[in-house]
Amino acid sequence: MIIKNSIEGSFHLTGGDFTNAGIASSELKSILTELGLDDNVIRRAAIATFEAEMNVIIHAIAGTIYYSIMPEHIKIIVNDMGPGIEDIELAMQEGYSTAPDWVREMGWGAGMGLPNMKKNSDEFKIDSVVGEGTTVEIIINIKQGLR
Ligand SMILES: Nc1ncnc2c1ncn2[C@@H]1O[C@H](COP(=O)(O)OP(=O)(O)OP(=O)(O)O)[C@@H](O)[C@H]1O
Ligand SMILES: [Mg+2]
């Protein structure tokens, strides 16, 4: 499978909208599957995007997922308007979560989303401004042998 030009798109996310949770990441997964990308690349992109999508729905007010699929890698940027993260190093630790009880009762809030995003990415960046919002950038290499 050869991608010649980049394929780009975006999805809008609404904080608190659990009804539609997971739709954006599963649509991206379908696009990657139709392109015939490697199963492992698709799986990692889907997991990382799903965790980022859930974080916007759980923790933020609204956000956007931007994806671009390039010949060598997939870039996923998830940007939100929300409370931001005060201590990113702490937020990146496995098991750290500020999710309220009602979110935990739905099965979220194990504090594993950010560590999972990082684990499934070839490059992972997170930036946040308290009171404004958070941006995560996920890069997944497409070419075999790069990971
Ligand atoms: N987009 C975001 N906006 C504001 N805070 C966030 C955002 N993403 C993560 N956080 C903060 O970082 C913490 C850790 O995030 P992480 O995704 O690892 O766990 P979680 O979302 O709490 O639980 P899980 O992902 O396991 O359901 C969150 O509890 C929250 O405090
Ligand atoms: Mg999470």
Short mmCIF file of N, CA and C and ligand atoms in Angstrom, two decimals:
data_model
loop_
_atom_site.label_atom_id
_atom_site.label_comp_id
_atom_site.label_asym_id
_atom_site.label_seq_id
_atom_site.Cartn_x
_atom_site.Cartn_y
_atom_site.Cartn_z
N MET A 1 0.85 -1.20 0.00
CA MET A 1 0.00 0.00 0.00
C MET A 1 0.88 1.24 0.00
N ILE A 2 0.63 2.12 -0.96
CA ILE A 2 1.44 3.35 -1.02
C ILE A 2 0.50 4.56 -0.94
N ILE A 3 0.78 5.44 0.02
CA ILE A 3 0.02 6.69 0.11
C ILE A 3 0.89 7.75 -0.56
N LYS A 4 0.34 8.39 -1.59
CA LYS A 4 1.16 9.36 -2.33
C LYS A 4 1.04 10.76 -1.73
N ASN A 5 -0.19 11.18 -1.49
CA ASN A 5 -0.39 12.50 -0.90
C ASN A 5 -0.94 12.29 0.50
N SER A 6 -0.95 13.35 1.28
CA SER A 6 -1.50 13.12 2.61
C SER A 6 -3.03 13.14 2.55
N ILE A 7 -3.62 12.34 3.42
CA ILE A 7 -5.08 12.27 3.54
C ILE A 7 -5.41 12.89 4.88
N GLU A 8 -6.26 13.92 4.86
CA GLU A 8 -6.49 14.65 6.10
C GLU A 8 -7.97 14.78 6.42
N GLY A 9 -8.24 14.97 7.67
CA GLY A 9 -9.62 15.20 8.07
C GLY A 9 -9.69 15.56 9.54
N SER A 10 -10.90 15.81 10.01
CA SER A 10 -11.06 16.16 11.42
C SER A 10 -12.42 15.71 11.94
N PHE A 11 -12.50 15.61 13.25
CA PHE A 11 -13.76 15.27 13.92
C PHE A 11 -13.95 16.23 15.08
N HIS A 12 -15.17 16.64 15.28
CA HIS A 12 -15.47 17.51 16.42
C HIS A 12 -15.91 16.66 17.62
N LEU A 13 -15.48 17.05 18.80
CA LEU A 13 -15.85 16.32 20.03
C LEU A 13 -16.52 17.26 21.01
N THR A 14 -17.52 16.74 21.71
CA THR A 14 -18.22 17.54 22.71
C THR A 14 -18.02 16.93 24.09
N GLY A 15 -17.53 17.72 25.01
CA GLY A 15 -17.33 17.26 26.38
C GLY A 15 -18.64 16.76 26.98
N GLY A 16 -18.58 15.64 27.69
CA GLY A 16 -19.77 15.10 28.35
C GLY A 16 -20.68 14.29 27.45
N ASP A 17 -20.37 14.24 26.16
CA ASP A 17 -21.24 13.54 25.21
C ASP A 17 -20.88 12.05 25.14
N PHE A 18 -21.21 11.32 26.19
CA PHE A 18 -20.86 9.89 26.27
C PHE A 18 -21.63 9.06 25.25
N THR A 19 -22.77 9.58 24.80
CA THR A 19 -23.57 8.86 23.79
C THR A 19 -22.78 8.63 22.51
N ASN A 20 -21.99 9.64 22.13
CA ASN A 20 -21.24 9.52 20.88
C ASN A 20 -19.77 9.17 21.11
N ALA A 21 -19.44 8.80 22.33
CA ALA A 21 -18.04 8.51 22.65
C ALA A 21 -17.51 7.34 21.83
N GLY A 22 -16.38 7.54 21.22
CA GLY A 22 -15.74 6.45 20.46
C GLY A 22 -16.04 6.47 18.97
N ILE A 23 -16.99 7.30 18.56
CA ILE A 23 -17.36 7.32 17.14
C ILE A 23 -16.21 7.87 16.28
N ALA A 24 -15.61 8.97 16.73
CA ALA A 24 -14.53 9.57 15.92
C ALA A 24 -13.37 8.60 15.75
N SER A 25 -12.93 7.99 16.85
CA SER A 25 -11.79 7.08 16.72
C SER A 25 -12.15 5.84 15.90
N SER A 26 -13.40 5.39 15.97
CA SER A 26 -13.73 4.22 15.16
C SER A 26 -13.87 4.61 13.68
N GLU A 27 -14.26 5.85 13.40
CA GLU A 27 -14.27 6.29 11.99
C GLU A 27 -12.86 6.38 11.43
N LEU A 28 -11.96 6.89 12.25
CA LEU A 28 -10.57 6.95 11.79
C LEU A 28 -10.04 5.53 11.55
N LYS A 29 -10.40 4.62 12.44
CA LYS A 29 -9.98 3.23 12.28
C LYS A 29 -10.47 2.66 10.93
N SER A 30 -11.73 2.97 10.58
CA SER A 30 -12.27 2.49 9.29
C SER A 30 -11.49 3.06 8.11
N ILE A 31 -11.13 4.34 8.21
CA ILE A 31 -10.37 4.98 7.12
C ILE A 31 -9.02 4.27 6.96
N LEU A 32 -8.37 4.01 8.08
CA LEU A 32 -7.06 3.34 8.03
C LEU A 32 -7.18 1.92 7.49
N THR A 33 -8.28 1.26 7.86
CA THR A 33 -8.51 -0.11 7.40
C THR A 33 -8.74 -0.13 5.89
N GLU A 34 -9.55 0.84 5.40
CA GLU A 34 -9.80 0.92 3.96
C GLU A 34 -8.54 1.19 3.17
N LEU A 35 -7.63 1.92 3.78
CA LEU A 35 -6.34 2.19 3.10
C LEU A 35 -5.45 0.96 3.07
N GLY A 36 -5.82 -0.05 3.83
CA GLY A 36 -5.06 -1.29 3.83
C GLY A 36 -3.78 -1.22 4.63
N LEU A 37 -3.76 -0.34 5.64
CA LEU A 37 -2.56 -0.24 6.47
C LEU A 37 -2.37 -1.50 7.32
N ASP A 38 -1.16 -1.67 7.76
CA ASP A 38 -0.78 -2.79 8.62
C ASP A 38 -1.68 -2.86 9.88
N ASP A 39 -2.12 -4.06 10.22
CA ASP A 39 -3.03 -4.24 11.37
C ASP A 39 -2.49 -3.64 12.66
N ASN A 40 -1.20 -3.81 12.87
CA ASN A 40 -0.60 -3.31 14.10
C ASN A 40 -0.60 -1.78 14.15
N VAL A 41 -0.37 -1.15 13.00
CA VAL A 41 -0.42 0.31 12.89
C VAL A 41 -1.84 0.79 13.18
N ILE A 42 -2.82 0.11 12.59
CA ILE A 42 -4.22 0.49 12.78
C ILE A 42 -4.61 0.34 14.25
N ARG A 43 -4.22 -0.78 14.85
CA ARG A 43 -4.58 -1.04 16.25
C ARG A 43 -4.00 0.04 17.16
N ARG A 44 -2.73 0.37 16.96
CA ARG A 44 -2.10 1.38 17.82
C ARG A 44 -2.72 2.75 17.62
N ALA A 45 -3.00 3.11 16.38
CA ALA A 45 -3.63 4.42 16.09
C ALA A 45 -5.02 4.48 16.72
N ALA A 46 -5.75 3.37 16.63
CA ALA A 46 -7.12 3.35 17.16
C ALA A 46 -7.12 3.47 18.68
N ILE A 47 -6.22 2.77 19.34
CA ILE A 47 -6.15 2.83 20.81
C ILE A 47 -5.77 4.24 21.27
N ALA A 48 -4.73 4.79 20.66
CA ALA A 48 -4.25 6.12 21.09
C ALA A 48 -5.32 7.19 20.83
N THR A 49 -5.99 7.10 19.67
CA THR A 49 -7.01 8.10 19.34
C THR A 49 -8.23 7.96 20.25
N PHE A 50 -8.59 6.71 20.55
CA PHE A 50 -9.74 6.48 21.43
C PHE A 50 -9.48 7.07 22.82
N GLU A 51 -8.30 6.85 23.36
CA GLU A 51 -7.98 7.39 24.70
C GLU A 51 -7.99 8.92 24.68
N ALA A 52 -7.48 9.51 23.60
CA ALA A 52 -7.48 10.97 23.50
C ALA A 52 -8.91 11.50 23.37
N GLU A 53 -9.71 10.80 22.59
CA GLU A 53 -11.12 11.18 22.42
C GLU A 53 -11.85 11.13 23.76
N MET A 54 -11.64 10.03 24.52
CA MET A 54 -12.29 9.89 25.82
C MET A 54 -11.86 10.99 26.78
N ASN A 55 -10.60 11.36 26.73
CA ASN A 55 -10.13 12.42 27.63
C ASN A 55 -10.85 13.74 27.37
N VAL A 56 -11.10 14.04 26.11
CA VAL A 56 -11.83 15.28 25.81
C VAL A 56 -13.26 15.16 26.34
N ILE A 57 -13.89 14.01 26.10
CA ILE A 57 -15.28 13.83 26.52
C ILE A 57 -15.40 13.86 28.05
N ILE A 58 -14.42 13.23 28.73
CA ILE A 58 -14.47 13.16 30.19
C ILE A 58 -14.03 14.48 30.84
N HIS A 59 -12.92 15.03 30.36
CA HIS A 59 -12.28 16.11 31.12
C HIS A 59 -12.47 17.51 30.54
N ALA A 60 -12.86 17.63 29.26
CA ALA A 60 -12.87 18.96 28.64
C ALA A 60 -14.28 19.39 28.23
N ILE A 61 -14.35 20.54 27.59
CA ILE A 61 -15.64 21.10 27.18
C ILE A 61 -15.93 20.76 25.72
N ALA A 62 -14.92 20.92 24.90
CA ALA A 62 -15.06 20.59 23.48
C ALA A 62 -13.68 20.42 22.89
N GLY A 63 -13.62 19.73 21.78
CA GLY A 63 -12.31 19.51 21.17
C GLY A 63 -12.40 19.08 19.72
N THR A 64 -11.25 18.95 19.12
CA THR A 64 -11.18 18.52 17.71
C THR A 64 -10.06 17.50 17.55
N ILE A 65 -10.34 16.47 16.79
CA ILE A 65 -9.30 15.52 16.39
C ILE A 65 -8.94 15.86 14.95
N TYR A 66 -7.67 16.12 14.68
CA TYR A 66 -7.19 16.33 13.31
C TYR A 66 -6.29 15.14 12.98
N TYR A 67 -6.50 14.54 11.82
CA TYR A 67 -5.59 13.46 11.44
C TYR A 67 -4.99 13.75 10.08
N SER A 68 -3.76 13.38 9.90
CA SER A 68 -3.22 13.37 8.55
C SER A 68 -2.41 12.10 8.38
N ILE A 69 -2.73 11.44 7.29
CA ILE A 69 -2.10 10.15 6.99
C ILE A 69 -1.10 10.43 5.86
N MET A 70 0.14 10.30 6.19
CA MET A 70 1.20 10.62 5.23
C MET A 70 1.91 9.33 4.81
N PRO A 71 2.77 9.41 3.79
CA PRO A 71 3.41 8.17 3.32
C PRO A 71 4.16 7.42 4.42
N GLU A 72 4.76 8.16 5.33
CA GLU A 72 5.60 7.50 6.34
C GLU A 72 4.96 7.38 7.72
N HIS A 73 4.00 8.25 8.00
CA HIS A 73 3.40 8.18 9.33
C HIS A 73 1.98 8.76 9.37
N ILE A 74 1.32 8.45 10.48
CA ILE A 74 0.00 9.02 10.75
C ILE A 74 0.20 10.03 11.87
N LYS A 75 -0.33 11.24 11.67
CA LYS A 75 -0.24 12.24 12.73
C LYS A 75 -1.65 12.55 13.22
N ILE A 76 -1.85 12.46 14.53
CA ILE A 76 -3.16 12.73 15.12
C ILE A 76 -2.97 13.82 16.17
N ILE A 77 -3.69 14.92 15.97
CA ILE A 77 -3.61 16.01 16.95
C ILE A 77 -4.99 16.16 17.58
N VAL A 78 -5.03 16.12 18.89
CA VAL A 78 -6.30 16.30 19.59
C VAL A 78 -6.16 17.52 20.49
N ASN A 79 -7.00 18.48 20.17
CA ASN A 79 -6.92 19.79 20.78
C ASN A 79 -8.21 20.05 21.53
N ASP A 80 -8.14 20.54 22.76
CA ASP A 80 -9.42 20.85 23.42
C ASP A 80 -9.41 22.17 24.14
N MET A 81 -10.63 22.64 24.38
CA MET A 81 -10.90 23.76 25.26
C MET A 81 -11.34 23.12 26.55
N GLY A 82 -10.67 23.45 27.64
CA GLY A 82 -11.05 22.80 28.88
C GLY A 82 -10.21 23.30 30.03
N PRO A 83 -10.18 22.54 31.12
CA PRO A 83 -9.48 23.02 32.32
C PRO A 83 -7.96 22.97 32.20
N GLY A 84 -7.47 22.19 31.24
CA GLY A 84 -6.02 22.02 31.13
C GLY A 84 -5.49 21.11 32.23
N ILE A 85 -4.20 20.84 32.19
CA ILE A 85 -3.56 19.93 33.15
C ILE A 85 -2.47 20.70 33.88
N GLU A 86 -2.57 20.71 35.20
CA GLU A 86 -1.62 21.48 36.00
C GLU A 86 -0.24 20.85 36.01
N ASP A 87 -0.20 19.54 36.25
CA ASP A 87 1.08 18.84 36.38
C ASP A 87 1.09 17.68 35.38
N ILE A 88 1.70 17.92 34.24
CA ILE A 88 1.67 16.92 33.16
C ILE A 88 2.42 15.66 33.56
N GLU A 89 3.54 15.84 34.25
CA GLU A 89 4.33 14.67 34.66
C GLU A 89 3.50 13.73 35.55
N LEU A 90 2.73 14.34 36.44
CA LEU A 90 1.86 13.56 37.33
C LEU A 90 0.74 12.90 36.53
N ALA A 91 0.14 13.66 35.62
CA ALA A 91 -0.96 13.13 34.79
C ALA A 91 -0.51 11.95 33.94
N MET A 92 0.76 11.94 33.55
CA MET A 92 1.30 10.86 32.70
C MET A 92 1.53 9.57 33.49
N GLN A 93 1.49 9.65 34.83
CA GLN A 93 1.76 8.45 35.62
C GLN A 93 0.58 7.48 35.57
N GLU A 94 0.90 6.19 35.46
CA GLU A 94 -0.14 5.16 35.45
C GLU A 94 -0.93 5.22 36.75
N GLY A 95 -2.24 5.24 36.64
CA GLY A 95 -3.09 5.21 37.82
C GLY A 95 -3.48 6.58 38.36
N TYR A 96 -2.88 7.65 37.82
CA TYR A 96 -3.28 8.98 38.30
C TYR A 96 -4.52 9.45 37.55
N SER A 97 -5.55 9.79 38.29
CA SER A 97 -6.78 10.27 37.67
C SER A 97 -7.51 11.24 38.58
N THR A 98 -8.09 12.26 37.98
CA THR A 98 -8.94 13.17 38.74
C THR A 98 -10.42 12.94 38.39
N ALA A 99 -10.68 11.84 37.64
CA ALA A 99 -12.07 11.59 37.22
C ALA A 99 -12.98 11.45 38.44
N PRO A 100 -14.15 12.07 38.40
CA PRO A 100 -15.08 11.96 39.53
C PRO A 100 -15.72 10.56 39.60
N ASP A 101 -16.35 10.27 40.73
CA ASP A 101 -16.94 8.94 40.95
C ASP A 101 -17.93 8.53 39.86
N TRP A 102 -18.75 9.47 39.40
CA TRP A 102 -19.76 9.09 38.40
C TRP A 102 -19.11 8.64 37.09
N VAL A 103 -17.91 9.17 36.81
CA VAL A 103 -17.17 8.73 35.62
C VAL A 103 -16.57 7.34 35.87
N ARG A 104 -16.06 7.14 37.07
CA ARG A 104 -15.50 5.82 37.43
C ARG A 104 -16.57 4.73 37.40
N GLU A 105 -17.78 5.12 37.78
CA GLU A 105 -18.87 4.14 37.76
C GLU A 105 -19.18 3.67 36.34
N MET A 106 -18.83 4.49 35.35
CA MET A 106 -19.02 4.08 33.95
C MET A 106 -17.82 3.28 33.43
N GLY A 107 -16.83 3.07 34.29
CA GLY A 107 -15.69 2.25 33.89
C GLY A 107 -14.49 3.05 33.42
N TRP A 108 -14.56 4.38 33.49
CA TRP A 108 -13.43 5.23 33.10
C TRP A 108 -12.72 5.73 34.35
N GLY A 109 -11.61 6.37 34.15
CA GLY A 109 -10.94 6.99 35.29
C GLY A 109 -9.95 6.09 35.98
N ALA A 110 -9.38 5.13 35.23
CA ALA A 110 -8.32 4.28 35.81
C ALA A 110 -6.96 4.97 35.76
N GLY A 111 -6.91 6.10 35.10
CA GLY A 111 -5.63 6.80 34.99
C GLY A 111 -4.66 6.13 34.04
N MET A 112 -5.21 5.45 33.03
CA MET A 112 -4.36 4.70 32.10
C MET A 112 -4.34 5.29 30.69
N GLY A 113 -5.17 6.31 30.43
CA GLY A 113 -5.31 6.82 29.06
C GLY A 113 -4.03 7.44 28.51
N LEU A 114 -3.47 8.39 29.25
CA LEU A 114 -2.25 9.05 28.76
C LEU A 114 -1.08 8.07 28.64
N PRO A 115 -0.82 7.21 29.67
CA PRO A 115 0.26 6.23 29.51
C PRO A 115 0.03 5.31 28.30
N ASN A 116 -1.24 4.94 28.05
CA ASN A 116 -1.57 4.10 26.90
C ASN A 116 -1.32 4.80 25.57
N MET A 117 -1.63 6.11 25.54
CA MET A 117 -1.39 6.88 24.30
C MET A 117 0.10 6.89 24.00
N LYS A 118 0.88 7.14 25.05
CA LYS A 118 2.33 7.21 24.87
C LYS A 118 2.89 5.85 24.43
N LYS A 119 2.40 4.80 25.07
CA LYS A 119 2.89 3.45 24.78
C LYS A 119 2.60 3.05 23.33
N ASN A 120 1.47 3.50 22.80
CA ASN A 120 1.07 3.09 21.46
C ASN A 120 1.56 4.03 20.35
N SER A 121 2.26 5.12 20.75
CA SER A 121 2.75 6.08 19.77
C SER A 121 4.23 5.88 19.52
N ASP A 122 4.68 6.28 18.34
CA ASP A 122 6.13 6.34 18.11
C ASP A 122 6.68 7.67 18.63
N GLU A 123 5.85 8.72 18.50
CA GLU A 123 6.20 10.01 19.11
C GLU A 123 4.95 10.51 19.79
N PHE A 124 5.11 11.05 20.99
CA PHE A 124 3.96 11.54 21.74
C PHE A 124 4.33 12.86 22.41
N LYS A 125 3.48 13.86 22.19
CA LYS A 125 3.71 15.16 22.83
C LYS A 125 2.43 15.62 23.48
N ILE A 126 2.56 16.28 24.61
CA ILE A 126 1.37 16.86 25.25
C ILE A 126 1.72 18.25 25.76
N ASP A 127 0.80 19.16 25.50
CA ASP A 127 0.96 20.54 25.94
C ASP A 127 -0.34 20.96 26.57
N SER A 128 -0.27 21.76 27.63
CA SER A 128 -1.51 22.16 28.26
C SER A 128 -1.35 23.52 28.91
N VAL A 129 -2.40 24.30 28.85
CA VAL A 129 -2.42 25.58 29.55
C VAL A 129 -3.63 25.55 30.49
N VAL A 130 -3.36 25.68 31.78
CA VAL A 130 -4.43 25.62 32.78
C VAL A 130 -5.46 26.72 32.49
N GLY A 131 -6.71 26.33 32.47
CA GLY A 131 -7.79 27.28 32.22
C GLY A 131 -8.06 27.49 30.74
N GLU A 132 -7.24 26.91 29.87
CA GLU A 132 -7.45 27.09 28.42
C GLU A 132 -7.69 25.76 27.70
N GLY A 133 -6.77 24.84 27.87
CA GLY A 133 -6.98 23.57 27.19
C GLY A 133 -5.72 22.76 27.02
N THR A 134 -5.88 21.66 26.31
CA THR A 134 -4.81 20.66 26.19
C THR A 134 -4.69 20.25 24.72
N THR A 135 -3.46 19.99 24.31
CA THR A 135 -3.21 19.45 22.96
C THR A 135 -2.32 18.23 23.08
N VAL A 136 -2.72 17.14 22.46
CA VAL A 136 -1.82 15.99 22.36
C VAL A 136 -1.53 15.72 20.90
N GLU A 137 -0.29 15.33 20.66
CA GLU A 137 0.12 14.98 19.29
C GLU A 137 0.67 13.56 19.31
N ILE A 138 0.08 12.75 18.45
CA ILE A 138 0.43 11.33 18.40
C ILE A 138 0.97 11.04 17.00
N ILE A 139 2.14 10.45 16.93
CA ILE A 139 2.65 10.05 15.62
C ILE A 139 2.87 8.55 15.63
N ILE A 140 2.36 7.92 14.59
CA ILE A 140 2.53 6.48 14.44
C ILE A 140 3.17 6.22 13.08
N ASN A 141 4.32 5.59 13.10
CA ASN A 141 5.02 5.31 11.85
C ASN A 141 4.30 4.22 11.08
N ILE A 142 4.26 4.41 9.77
CA ILE A 142 3.59 3.44 8.91
C ILE A 142 4.58 2.44 8.35
N LYS A 143 5.73 2.94 7.98
CA LYS A 143 6.70 2.07 7.33
C LYS A 143 7.19 0.99 8.28
N GLN A 144 7.18 -0.24 7.81
CA GLN A 144 7.66 -1.34 8.64
C GLN A 144 9.13 -1.16 8.94
N GLY A 145 9.50 -1.56 10.12
CA GLY A 145 10.90 -1.48 10.50
C GLY A 145 11.23 -0.20 11.23
N LEU A 146 10.30 0.75 11.23
CA LEU A 146 10.56 1.99 11.95
C LEU A 146 10.25 1.85 13.43
N ARG A 147 9.64 0.74 13.79
CA ARG A 147 9.41 0.53 15.21
C ARG A 147 9.78 -0.89 15.58
N1 LIG B 1 -7.84 16.68 27.88
C1 LIG B 1 -7.69 16.81 29.20
N2 LIG B 1 -8.10 17.95 29.83
C2 LIG B 1 -7.94 18.10 31.16
N3 LIG B 1 -7.37 17.17 31.96
C3 LIG B 1 -6.94 16.03 31.39
C4 LIG B 1 -7.07 15.79 30.00
N4 LIG B 1 -6.52 14.59 29.72
C5 LIG B 1 -6.08 14.11 30.88
N5 LIG B 1 -6.31 14.96 31.90
C6 LIG B 1 -5.92 14.82 33.32
O1 LIG B 1 -4.93 13.80 33.40
C7 LIG B 1 -5.42 12.72 34.22
C8 LIG B 1 -4.89 11.40 33.68
O2 LIG B 1 -5.42 11.16 32.37
P1 LIG B 1 -5.58 9.66 31.87
O3 LIG B 1 -6.20 9.67 30.52
O4 LIG B 1 -4.26 8.98 32.01
O5 LIG B 1 -6.56 9.01 32.93
P2 LIG B 1 -8.14 9.20 33.12
O6 LIG B 1 -8.72 9.85 31.90
O7 LIG B 1 -8.38 9.87 34.40
O8 LIG B 1 -8.61 7.68 33.20
P3 LIG B 1 -8.70 6.61 31.99
O9 LIG B 1 -8.01 7.24 30.81
O10 LIG B 1 -7.99 5.39 32.47
O11 LIG B 1 -10.17 6.41 31.76
C9 LIG B 1 -6.91 12.87 34.19
O12 LIG B 1 -7.55 12.26 35.29
C10 LIG B 1 -7.07 14.39 34.20
O13 LIG B 1 -6.84 14.90 35.49
MG MG B 2 -8.22 9.09 30.02
#
